[in-house]
Amino acid sequence: ADLAMYRVKHTGGNQVLHFEAEMGEPAERRQLERDLRGAHERGELRLHYQGRFALHGVTPSGPGLVGFEALIRWEHPERGLVPPVVFIPMAEDSRAILPIGAWVLREACTQAVRWQFAERGLAMSVNVSPMQFEQPSFVQDVQAALEAAGLQPEALVLELTESLVMRDLTLAQNHIQDLKALGVQIAIDDFGTGYSSLSVLQALPFDQLKIDRSFTSHLTTSASQRVTALLTAMIQLAHSLEMTVTVEGVEDETQRRLLTGLGCDHVQGFLLARPLPPAQAQSLLPAGAESPVPS
Ligand code: C2E
Ligand code: MG
Ligand code: MG
Ligand code: MG
């Protein structure tokens, strides 16, 4: 029952269903929760990086690349790769998300400096969990991570979900105001899947809107007319509020072509690049200026 709850809350798709079937008993989930406690110290957590690409014009960094999203991976010694939709909620429940989230932030900032993001006009996007965001010290933590890595704030994007900001709108307003004063960019992630889309846009000055991949997958199904209308409206709305639009989950050429026609700015998806370990992600950077990636 607990696993079903995780699935409903975090809608992870087939990969997760498969994983849950394998996990079987609740006792196994408790074991996984115990394993998670030491995973960070044992060095089992890694970041993969997925490219985000411009659909229009040429970017300073070459063929469309505008940045990366850092996506956490847990390499379990016996189970192999555990997907974040399974273990991030567990980490939230046990507060382990705080040291994990702090590590993600530092590691992603450090990688952005190694890859000379600021010089190349690229941005590193980092997902923020609700408990992490609600720490009174969150803005200072971000500032400390930037300073420790030596990263320009403009090269960092923090991705917040609608449900995160709706938990405490006043806190979200304060933190976002302070983060923007630092120079950090803010994105609203998984847009269109929550219950409060428009009021959230009214209250909070996001720089980027990321439209959930559930819309993308319907672009080429029988629901395509309605989805096209919704995407057109969301893109227009974002532009009139001076936000950049990224559409997630682009898996084929038809989707890319349709999104280009709709005026979408950026796309992310398996068609362009999967989430990749650092050494492979690095090959997406323009040639000639790579710096070595410590493993
Ligand atoms: P998200 O932030 O919306 O990340 C996008 C997810 O979509 C990633 O799943 C990515 O692998 C997947 N994706 C990208 N392109 C495609 C595509 O073309 N098709 C399909 N089917 N999927 C695509 P992933 O890496 O499993 O992450 C799932 C969620 O876990 C993320 O959703 C984010 O909410 C959370 N997450 C990942 N890393 C972190 C982290 O470091 N901290 C926190 N708090 N949450 C994280
Ligand atoms: Mg994200
Ligand atoms: Mg997303
Ligand atoms: Mg998502």
mmCIF file of C-alpha atoms and ligand atoms in Angstrom:
data_model
loop_
_atom_site.group_PDB
_atom_site.id
_atom_site.type_symbol
_atom_site.label_atom_id
_atom_site.label_comp_id
_atom_site.label_asym_id
_atom_site.label_seq_id
_atom_site.Cartn_x
_atom_site.Cartn_y
_atom_site.Cartn_z
ATOM 1 C CA ALA A 1 0.000 0.000 0.000
ATOM 2 C CA ASP A 2 2.843 2.368 0.805
ATOM 3 C CA LEU A 3 4.431 1.734 -2.539
ATOM 4 C CA ALA A 4 1.163 2.382 -4.311
ATOM 5 C CA MET A 5 1.051 5.701 -2.503
ATOM 6 C CA TYR A 6 4.497 6.647 -3.737
ATOM 7 C CA ARG A 7 3.413 5.752 -7.226
ATOM 8 C CA VAL A 8 0.270 7.843 -7.083
ATOM 9 C CA LYS A 9 2.075 10.795 -5.526
ATOM 10 C CA HIS A 10 4.958 10.788 -7.908
ATOM 11 C CA THR A 11 3.633 9.187 -11.113
ATOM 12 C CA GLY A 12 6.879 7.676 -12.222
ATOM 13 C CA GLY A 13 5.811 5.691 -15.266
ATOM 14 C CA ASN A 14 6.625 2.177 -16.375
ATOM 15 C CA GLN A 15 10.150 2.118 -15.052
ATOM 16 C CA VAL A 16 8.863 2.625 -11.527
ATOM 17 C CA LEU A 17 5.996 0.166 -11.838
ATOM 18 C CA HIS A 18 8.541 -2.400 -12.873
ATOM 19 C CA PHE A 19 10.810 -1.490 -9.996
ATOM 20 C CA GLU A 20 7.951 -1.721 -7.489
ATOM 21 C CA ALA A 21 6.913 -5.116 -8.773
ATOM 22 C CA GLU A 22 10.455 -6.276 -8.122
ATOM 23 C CA MET A 23 10.522 -4.754 -4.668
ATOM 24 C CA GLY A 24 7.541 -6.805 -3.579
ATOM 25 C CA GLU A 25 7.029 -6.657 0.179
ATOM 26 C CA PRO A 26 6.807 -3.543 2.386
ATOM 27 C CA ALA A 27 9.671 -5.093 4.376
ATOM 28 C CA GLU A 28 11.800 -4.628 1.293
ATOM 29 C CA ARG A 29 10.893 -0.987 1.150
ATOM 30 C CA ARG A 30 11.948 -0.560 4.775
ATOM 31 C CA GLN A 31 15.229 -2.221 3.910
ATOM 32 C CA LEU A 32 15.668 0.209 1.041
ATOM 33 C CA GLU A 33 14.964 3.106 3.416
ATOM 34 C CA ARG A 34 17.670 1.790 5.752
ATOM 35 C CA ASP A 35 20.103 1.415 2.859
ATOM 36 C CA LEU A 36 19.393 4.977 1.799
ATOM 37 C CA ARG A 37 20.638 6.309 5.147
ATOM 38 C CA GLY A 38 24.227 5.375 4.355
ATOM 39 C CA ALA A 39 24.073 5.714 0.565
ATOM 40 C CA HIS A 40 25.372 9.266 0.555
ATOM 41 C CA GLU A 41 28.369 8.477 2.809
ATOM 42 C CA ARG A 42 29.168 5.322 0.821
ATOM 43 C CA GLY A 43 29.366 7.370 -2.353
ATOM 44 C CA GLU A 44 26.471 5.571 -4.073
ATOM 45 C CA LEU A 45 24.779 8.777 -5.202
ATOM 46 C CA ARG A 46 25.681 10.310 -8.548
ATOM 47 C CA LEU A 47 24.476 13.076 -10.780
ATOM 48 C CA HIS A 48 23.581 12.544 -14.391
ATOM 49 C CA TYR A 49 23.110 15.497 -16.714
ATOM 50 C CA GLN A 50 20.483 16.004 -19.398
ATOM 51 C CA GLY A 51 20.942 18.696 -22.039
ATOM 52 C CA ARG A 52 18.391 21.429 -22.610
ATOM 53 C CA PHE A 53 18.338 22.742 -26.183
ATOM 54 C CA ALA A 54 17.132 25.876 -27.976
ATOM 55 C CA LEU A 55 14.739 25.362 -30.897
ATOM 56 C CA HIS A 56 15.332 28.748 -32.505
ATOM 57 C CA GLY A 57 18.491 30.580 -33.512
ATOM 58 C CA VAL A 58 22.041 29.703 -32.607
ATOM 59 C CA THR A 59 23.273 29.796 -29.028
ATOM 60 C CA PRO A 60 26.690 31.104 -27.907
ATOM 61 C CA SER A 61 27.667 27.494 -27.132
ATOM 62 C CA GLY A 62 26.957 26.005 -30.509
ATOM 63 C CA PRO A 63 24.229 23.689 -31.758
ATOM 64 C CA GLY A 64 21.381 24.611 -29.498
ATOM 65 C CA LEU A 65 22.701 23.582 -26.096
ATOM 66 C CA VAL A 66 21.557 26.059 -23.430
ATOM 67 C CA GLY A 67 22.356 24.064 -20.308
ATOM 68 C CA PHE A 68 22.006 20.869 -18.334
ATOM 69 C CA GLU A 69 19.595 19.583 -15.716
ATOM 70 C CA ALA A 70 21.291 17.666 -12.904
ATOM 71 C CA LEU A 71 19.334 14.461 -12.135
ATOM 72 C CA ILE A 72 20.246 12.324 -9.133
ATOM 73 C CA ARG A 73 20.931 8.585 -9.409
ATOM 74 C CA TRP A 74 21.337 5.997 -6.665
ATOM 75 C CA GLU A 75 23.589 3.096 -7.572
ATOM 76 C CA HIS A 76 22.446 0.473 -5.072
ATOM 77 C CA PRO A 77 25.134 -2.229 -4.601
ATOM 78 C CA GLU A 78 22.618 -5.087 -5.049
ATOM 79 C CA ARG A 79 19.579 -3.577 -6.757
ATOM 80 C CA GLY A 80 21.346 -1.466 -9.326
ATOM 81 C CA LEU A 81 19.939 1.907 -10.263
ATOM 82 C CA VAL A 82 17.073 3.037 -8.008
ATOM 83 C CA PRO A 83 14.981 5.763 -9.709
ATOM 84 C CA PRO A 84 14.633 9.129 -7.944
ATOM 85 C CA VAL A 85 10.821 8.915 -7.959
ATOM 86 C CA VAL A 86 11.258 5.988 -5.566
ATOM 87 C CA PHE A 87 13.992 7.214 -3.246
ATOM 88 C CA ILE A 88 13.506 11.015 -3.182
ATOM 89 C CA PRO A 89 10.128 10.652 -1.376
ATOM 90 C CA MET A 90 11.792 8.248 1.072
ATOM 91 C CA ALA A 91 14.560 10.768 1.658
ATOM 92 C CA GLU A 92 11.932 13.467 2.245
ATOM 93 C CA ASP A 93 10.220 11.311 4.878
ATOM 94 C CA SER A 94 13.443 10.612 6.768
ATOM 95 C CA ARG A 95 14.965 14.109 6.367
ATOM 96 C CA ALA A 96 17.917 12.468 4.573
ATOM 97 C CA ILE A 97 16.968 14.817 1.739
ATOM 98 C CA LEU A 98 18.731 17.669 3.543
ATOM 99 C CA PRO A 99 22.315 16.362 3.279
ATOM 100 C CA ILE A 100 21.500 14.808 -0.120
ATOM 101 C CA GLY A 101 20.039 18.056 -1.468
ATOM 102 C CA ALA A 102 23.006 20.043 -0.167
ATOM 103 C CA TRP A 103 25.366 17.620 -1.910
ATOM 104 C CA VAL A 104 23.435 17.845 -5.207
ATOM 105 C CA LEU A 105 23.658 21.618 -5.130
ATOM 106 C CA ARG A 106 27.403 21.681 -4.411
ATOM 107 C CA GLU A 107 28.207 18.942 -6.922
ATOM 108 C CA ALA A 108 26.130 20.511 -9.720
ATOM 109 C CA CYS A 109 27.693 23.942 -9.111
ATOM 110 C CA THR A 110 31.188 22.450 -9.096
ATOM 111 C CA GLN A 111 30.501 20.602 -12.349
ATOM 112 C CA ALA A 112 29.204 23.821 -13.922
ATOM 113 C CA VAL A 113 32.491 25.526 -13.075
ATOM 114 C CA ARG A 114 34.544 22.612 -14.482
ATOM 115 C CA TRP A 115 32.542 22.930 -17.684
ATOM 116 C CA GLN A 116 32.939 26.724 -17.752
ATOM 117 C CA PHE A 117 29.219 27.337 -17.830
ATOM 118 C CA ALA A 118 29.379 31.051 -17.018
ATOM 119 C CA GLU A 119 31.915 31.698 -19.804
ATOM 120 C CA ARG A 120 29.805 29.711 -22.277
ATOM 121 C CA GLY A 121 26.487 31.266 -21.331
ATOM 122 C CA LEU A 122 25.152 27.884 -20.177
ATOM 123 C CA ALA A 123 22.967 27.259 -17.120
ATOM 124 C CA MET A 124 22.888 24.362 -14.655
ATOM 125 C CA SER A 125 19.395 23.433 -13.462
ATOM 126 C CA VAL A 126 19.001 21.799 -10.057
ATOM 127 C CA ASN A 127 15.806 20.278 -8.621
ATOM 128 C CA VAL A 128 14.892 21.426 -5.132
ATOM 129 C CA SER A 129 12.813 19.352 -2.736
ATOM 130 C CA PRO A 130 10.121 20.879 -0.499
ATOM 131 C CA MET A 131 11.899 20.188 2.792
ATOM 132 C CA GLN A 132 15.132 21.654 1.446
ATOM 133 C CA PHE A 133 13.364 24.806 0.227
ATOM 134 C CA GLU A 134 11.584 25.295 3.542
ATOM 135 C CA GLN A 135 14.807 25.492 5.565
ATOM 136 C CA PRO A 136 15.152 29.066 6.882
ATOM 137 C CA SER A 137 18.793 28.892 5.758
ATOM 138 C CA PHE A 138 17.962 27.826 2.189
ATOM 139 C CA VAL A 139 19.010 31.069 0.490
ATOM 140 C CA GLN A 140 22.277 31.198 2.459
ATOM 141 C CA ASP A 141 22.877 27.524 1.598
ATOM 142 C CA VAL A 142 22.539 28.331 -2.105
ATOM 143 C CA GLN A 143 24.851 31.316 -1.752
ATOM 144 C CA ALA A 144 27.394 29.165 0.109
ATOM 145 C CA ALA A 145 27.275 26.484 -2.599
ATOM 146 C CA LEU A 146 27.840 29.108 -5.319
ATOM 147 C CA GLU A 147 30.763 30.611 -3.437
ATOM 148 C CA ALA A 148 32.350 27.263 -2.581
ATOM 149 C CA ALA A 149 32.221 26.270 -6.264
ATOM 150 C CA GLY A 150 33.069 29.723 -7.595
ATOM 151 C CA LEU A 151 30.001 29.770 -9.850
ATOM 152 C CA GLN A 152 28.296 32.932 -11.117
ATOM 153 C CA PRO A 153 24.721 32.967 -9.750
ATOM 154 C CA GLU A 154 23.353 33.639 -13.261
ATOM 155 C CA ALA A 155 24.560 30.168 -14.314
ATOM 156 C CA LEU A 156 22.335 28.421 -11.756
ATOM 157 C CA VAL A 157 18.633 27.635 -12.218
ATOM 158 C CA LEU A 158 16.636 26.261 -9.295
ATOM 159 C CA GLU A 159 13.648 24.123 -10.313
ATOM 160 C CA LEU A 160 10.656 24.341 -7.985
ATOM 161 C CA THR A 161 7.381 22.488 -8.469
ATOM 162 C CA GLU A 162 3.942 24.037 -8.189
ATOM 163 C CA SER A 163 3.053 21.920 -5.177
ATOM 164 C CA LEU A 164 6.272 23.006 -3.443
ATOM 165 C CA VAL A 165 5.528 26.723 -3.777
ATOM 166 C CA MET A 166 1.865 26.230 -2.851
ATOM 167 C CA ARG A 167 2.772 24.673 0.507
ATOM 168 C CA ASP A 168 3.657 28.130 1.831
ATOM 169 C CA LEU A 169 3.216 30.907 -0.694
ATOM 170 C CA THR A 170 4.565 33.651 1.576
ATOM 171 C CA LEU A 171 7.748 31.712 2.274
ATOM 172 C CA ALA A 172 8.085 30.993 -1.445
ATOM 173 C CA GLN A 173 7.706 34.690 -2.255
ATOM 174 C CA ASN A 174 10.389 35.629 0.264
ATOM 175 C CA HIS A 175 12.868 32.968 -0.774
ATOM 176 C CA ILE A 176 12.365 33.584 -4.485
ATOM 177 C CA GLN A 177 12.801 37.329 -4.023
ATOM 178 C CA ASP A 178 16.077 36.754 -2.137
ATOM 179 C CA LEU A 179 17.332 34.184 -4.648
ATOM 180 C CA LYS A 180 16.605 36.510 -7.545
ATOM 181 C CA ALA A 181 18.402 39.314 -5.711
ATOM 182 C CA LEU A 182 21.415 36.987 -5.631
ATOM 183 C CA GLY A 183 21.113 36.595 -9.405
ATOM 184 C CA VAL A 184 19.926 32.965 -9.449
ATOM 185 C CA GLN A 185 17.221 31.995 -11.975
ATOM 186 C CA ILE A 186 14.028 30.242 -10.892
ATOM 187 C CA ALA A 187 12.032 27.727 -12.931
ATOM 188 C CA ILE A 188 8.631 26.247 -12.246
ATOM 189 C CA ASP A 189 8.897 22.522 -12.981
ATOM 190 C CA ASP A 190 6.240 20.036 -14.119
ATOM 191 C CA PHE A 191 3.945 22.925 -14.966
ATOM 192 C CA GLY A 192 0.371 22.003 -15.743
ATOM 193 C CA THR A 193 0.139 18.961 -13.507
ATOM 194 C CA GLY A 194 -0.853 20.727 -10.265
ATOM 195 C CA TYR A 195 -4.052 22.469 -9.220
ATOM 196 C CA SER A 196 -2.988 26.071 -9.015
ATOM 197 C CA SER A 197 -1.090 26.896 -12.159
ATOM 198 C CA LEU A 198 -2.385 30.381 -12.835
ATOM 199 C CA SER A 199 -2.406 31.783 -9.311
ATOM 200 C CA VAL A 200 1.159 30.593 -8.893
ATOM 201 C CA LEU A 201 2.200 32.547 -11.993
ATOM 202 C CA GLN A 202 0.424 35.611 -10.676
ATOM 203 C CA ALA A 203 2.187 35.488 -7.311
ATOM 204 C CA LEU A 204 5.718 34.492 -8.228
ATOM 205 C CA PRO A 205 8.210 35.947 -10.740
ATOM 206 C CA PHE A 206 9.579 32.783 -12.372
ATOM 207 C CA ASP A 207 12.219 33.097 -15.099
ATOM 208 C CA GLN A 208 11.435 29.775 -16.739
ATOM 209 C CA LEU A 209 8.374 27.633 -17.228
ATOM 210 C CA LYS A 210 8.895 23.897 -17.720
ATOM 211 C CA ILE A 211 5.884 22.171 -19.209
ATOM 212 C CA ASP A 212 5.402 18.605 -18.036
ATOM 213 C CA ARG A 213 6.085 15.791 -20.444
ATOM 214 C CA SER A 214 2.529 14.458 -20.144
ATOM 215 C CA PHE A 215 1.540 17.191 -22.627
ATOM 216 C CA THR A 216 4.300 16.272 -25.056
ATOM 217 C CA SER A 217 3.303 12.635 -25.226
ATOM 218 C CA HIS A 218 -0.225 13.655 -26.278
ATOM 219 C CA LEU A 219 0.970 15.829 -29.159
ATOM 220 C CA THR A 220 0.892 12.838 -31.463
ATOM 221 C CA THR A 221 -2.177 11.000 -30.121
ATOM 222 C CA SER A 222 -5.906 11.426 -30.722
ATOM 223 C CA ALA A 223 -5.919 14.116 -28.015
ATOM 224 C CA SER A 224 -3.515 16.231 -30.048
ATOM 225 C CA GLN A 225 -5.954 19.039 -30.922
ATOM 226 C CA ARG A 226 -6.742 19.817 -27.305
ATOM 227 C CA VAL A 227 -3.115 19.470 -26.257
ATOM 228 C CA THR A 228 -1.976 21.774 -29.049
ATOM 229 C CA ALA A 229 -4.474 24.391 -27.892
ATOM 230 C CA LEU A 230 -3.251 24.106 -24.299
ATOM 231 C CA LEU A 231 0.416 24.270 -25.279
ATOM 232 C CA THR A 232 -0.203 27.298 -27.494
ATOM 233 C CA ALA A 233 -1.925 29.092 -24.630
ATOM 234 C CA MET A 234 0.726 28.150 -22.050
ATOM 235 C CA ILE A 235 3.581 29.269 -24.308
ATOM 236 C CA GLN A 236 1.863 32.571 -25.068
ATOM 237 C CA LEU A 237 1.092 33.149 -21.403
ATOM 238 C CA ALA A 238 4.686 32.437 -20.413
ATOM 239 C CA HIS A 239 6.039 34.802 -23.052
ATOM 240 C CA SER A 240 3.726 37.617 -22.047
ATOM 241 C CA LEU A 241 5.009 37.178 -18.468
ATOM 242 C CA GLU A 242 8.595 37.251 -19.845
ATOM 243 C CA MET A 243 9.333 33.637 -19.033
ATOM 244 C CA THR A 244 11.325 31.221 -21.171
ATOM 245 C CA VAL A 245 9.467 27.999 -21.979
ATOM 246 C CA THR A 246 11.029 24.548 -21.869
ATOM 247 C CA VAL A 247 8.957 21.551 -22.919
ATOM 248 C CA GLU A 248 10.012 18.241 -21.380
ATOM 249 C CA GLY A 249 9.863 14.715 -22.714
ATOM 250 C CA VAL A 250 10.513 15.323 -26.424
ATOM 251 C CA GLU A 251 11.046 11.856 -27.824
ATOM 252 C CA ASP A 252 10.564 12.189 -31.572
ATOM 253 C CA GLU A 253 11.042 14.506 -34.538
ATOM 254 C CA THR A 254 7.331 15.128 -34.996
ATOM 255 C CA GLN A 255 7.037 16.459 -31.471
ATOM 256 C CA ARG A 256 10.063 18.692 -31.976
ATOM 257 C CA ARG A 257 8.711 20.069 -35.253
ATOM 258 C CA LEU A 258 5.286 20.778 -33.755
ATOM 259 C CA LEU A 259 6.821 22.493 -30.704
ATOM 260 C CA THR A 260 9.030 24.635 -32.934
ATOM 261 C CA GLY A 261 5.898 25.755 -34.756
ATOM 262 C CA LEU A 262 4.218 26.641 -31.460
ATOM 263 C CA GLY A 263 7.049 29.013 -30.521
ATOM 264 C CA CYS A 264 8.447 26.917 -27.681
ATOM 265 C CA ASP A 265 11.930 28.196 -26.720
ATOM 266 C CA HIS A 266 13.740 25.163 -25.319
ATOM 267 C CA VAL A 267 13.252 21.408 -25.262
ATOM 268 C CA GLN A 268 14.538 18.537 -23.220
ATOM 269 C CA GLY A 269 14.037 14.892 -24.009
ATOM 270 C CA PHE A 270 15.412 11.560 -25.140
ATOM 271 C CA LEU A 271 15.364 12.692 -28.801
ATOM 272 C CA LEU A 272 18.092 15.253 -28.084
ATOM 273 C CA ALA A 273 19.918 13.698 -25.145
ATOM 274 C CA ARG A 274 19.232 11.251 -22.345
ATOM 275 C CA PRO A 275 20.437 11.999 -18.841
ATOM 276 C CA LEU A 276 24.117 11.024 -19.046
ATOM 277 C CA PRO A 277 27.018 10.473 -16.639
ATOM 278 C CA PRO A 278 29.450 13.422 -16.593
ATOM 279 C CA ALA A 279 32.031 12.001 -18.993
ATOM 280 C CA GLN A 280 29.356 11.449 -21.662
ATOM 281 C CA ALA A 281 27.419 14.633 -20.964
ATOM 282 C CA GLN A 282 30.654 16.514 -21.540
ATOM 283 C CA SER A 283 30.683 15.455 -25.173
ATOM 284 C CA LEU A 284 27.588 17.633 -25.716
ATOM 285 C CA LEU A 285 29.682 20.703 -24.949
ATOM 286 C CA PRO A 286 31.181 22.536 -27.909
ATOM 287 C CA ALA A 287 34.426 20.899 -29.013
ATOM 288 C CA GLY A 288 37.840 22.178 -28.095
ATOM 289 C CA ALA A 289 37.248 23.566 -24.639
ATOM 290 C CA GLU A 290 36.589 20.534 -22.448
ATOM 291 C CA SER A 291 38.255 20.376 -19.108
ATOM 292 C CA PRO A 292 38.900 16.953 -17.563
ATOM 293 C CA VAL A 293 36.081 15.367 -15.593
ATOM 294 C CA PRO A 294 37.232 13.736 -12.351
ATOM 295 C CA SER A 295 35.217 10.554 -11.820
HETATM 296 P P1 C2E B 1 11.961 16.270 -13.372
HETATM 297 O O1 C2E B 1 12.721 17.324 -12.657
HETATM 298 O O2 C2E B 1 10.713 16.695 -14.062
HETATM 299 O O3 C2E B 1 12.996 15.615 -14.386
HETATM 300 C C1 C2E B 1 12.670 15.154 -15.654
HETATM 301 C C2 C2E B 1 12.498 13.654 -15.678
HETATM 302 O O4 C2E B 1 12.045 13.264 -16.969
HETATM 303 C C3 C2E B 1 13.790 12.882 -15.435
HETATM 304 O O5 C2E B 1 13.474 11.672 -14.749
HETATM 305 C C4 C2E B 1 14.242 12.557 -16.865
HETATM 306 O O6 C2E B 1 15.081 11.437 -16.944
HETATM 307 C C5 C2E B 1 12.918 12.287 -17.509
HETATM 308 N N1 C2E B 1 12.960 12.511 -18.952
HETATM 309 C C6 C2E B 1 13.681 13.415 -19.646
HETATM 310 N N2 C2E B 1 13.439 13.345 -20.952
HETATM 311 C C7 C2E B 1 12.534 12.359 -21.121
HETATM 312 C C8 C2E B 1 11.872 11.806 -22.281
HETATM 313 O O7 C2E B 1 12.071 12.213 -23.414
HETATM 314 N N3 C2E B 1 10.965 10.813 -22.048
HETATM 315 C C9 C2E B 1 10.711 10.332 -20.795
HETATM 316 N N4 C2E B 1 9.825 9.351 -20.679
HETATM 317 N N5 C2E B 1 11.316 10.833 -19.688
HETATM 318 C C10 C2E B 1 12.203 11.835 -19.855
HETATM 319 P P2 C2E B 1 14.300 11.173 -13.506
HETATM 320 O O8 C2E B 1 15.756 11.474 -13.694
HETATM 321 O O9 C2E B 1 13.889 9.778 -13.242
HETATM 322 O O10 C2E B 1 13.800 12.130 -12.357
HETATM 323 C C11 C2E B 1 12.472 12.096 -11.931
HETATM 324 C C12 C2E B 1 12.170 13.202 -10.967
HETATM 325 O O11 C2E B 1 12.940 13.048 -9.761
HETATM 326 C C13 C2E B 1 12.565 14.585 -11.481
HETATM 327 O O12 C2E B 1 11.574 15.064 -12.361
HETATM 328 C C14 C2E B 1 12.649 15.352 -10.189
HETATM 329 O O13 C2E B 1 11.369 15.726 -9.752
HETATM 330 C C15 C2E B 1 13.189 14.298 -9.226
HETATM 331 N N6 C2E B 1 14.640 14.507 -9.071
HETATM 332 C C16 C2E B 1 15.665 14.121 -9.869
HETATM 333 N N7 C2E B 1 16.855 14.515 -9.385
HETATM 334 C C17 C2E B 1 16.579 15.208 -8.241
HETATM 335 C C18 C2E B 1 17.390 15.884 -7.269
HETATM 336 O O14 C2E B 1 18.625 15.980 -7.374
HETATM 337 N N8 C2E B 1 16.728 16.454 -6.212
HETATM 338 C C19 C2E B 1 15.376 16.401 -6.089
HETATM 339 N N9 C2E B 1 14.811 16.995 -5.010
HETATM 340 N N10 C2E B 1 14.589 15.778 -6.983
HETATM 341 C C20 C2E B 1 15.182 15.196 -8.045
HETATM 342 MG MG MG B 2 13.317 19.151 -12.989
HETATM 343 MG MG MG B 3 10.289 18.462 -14.896
HETATM 344 MG MG MG B 4 8.752 15.848 -14.203
#
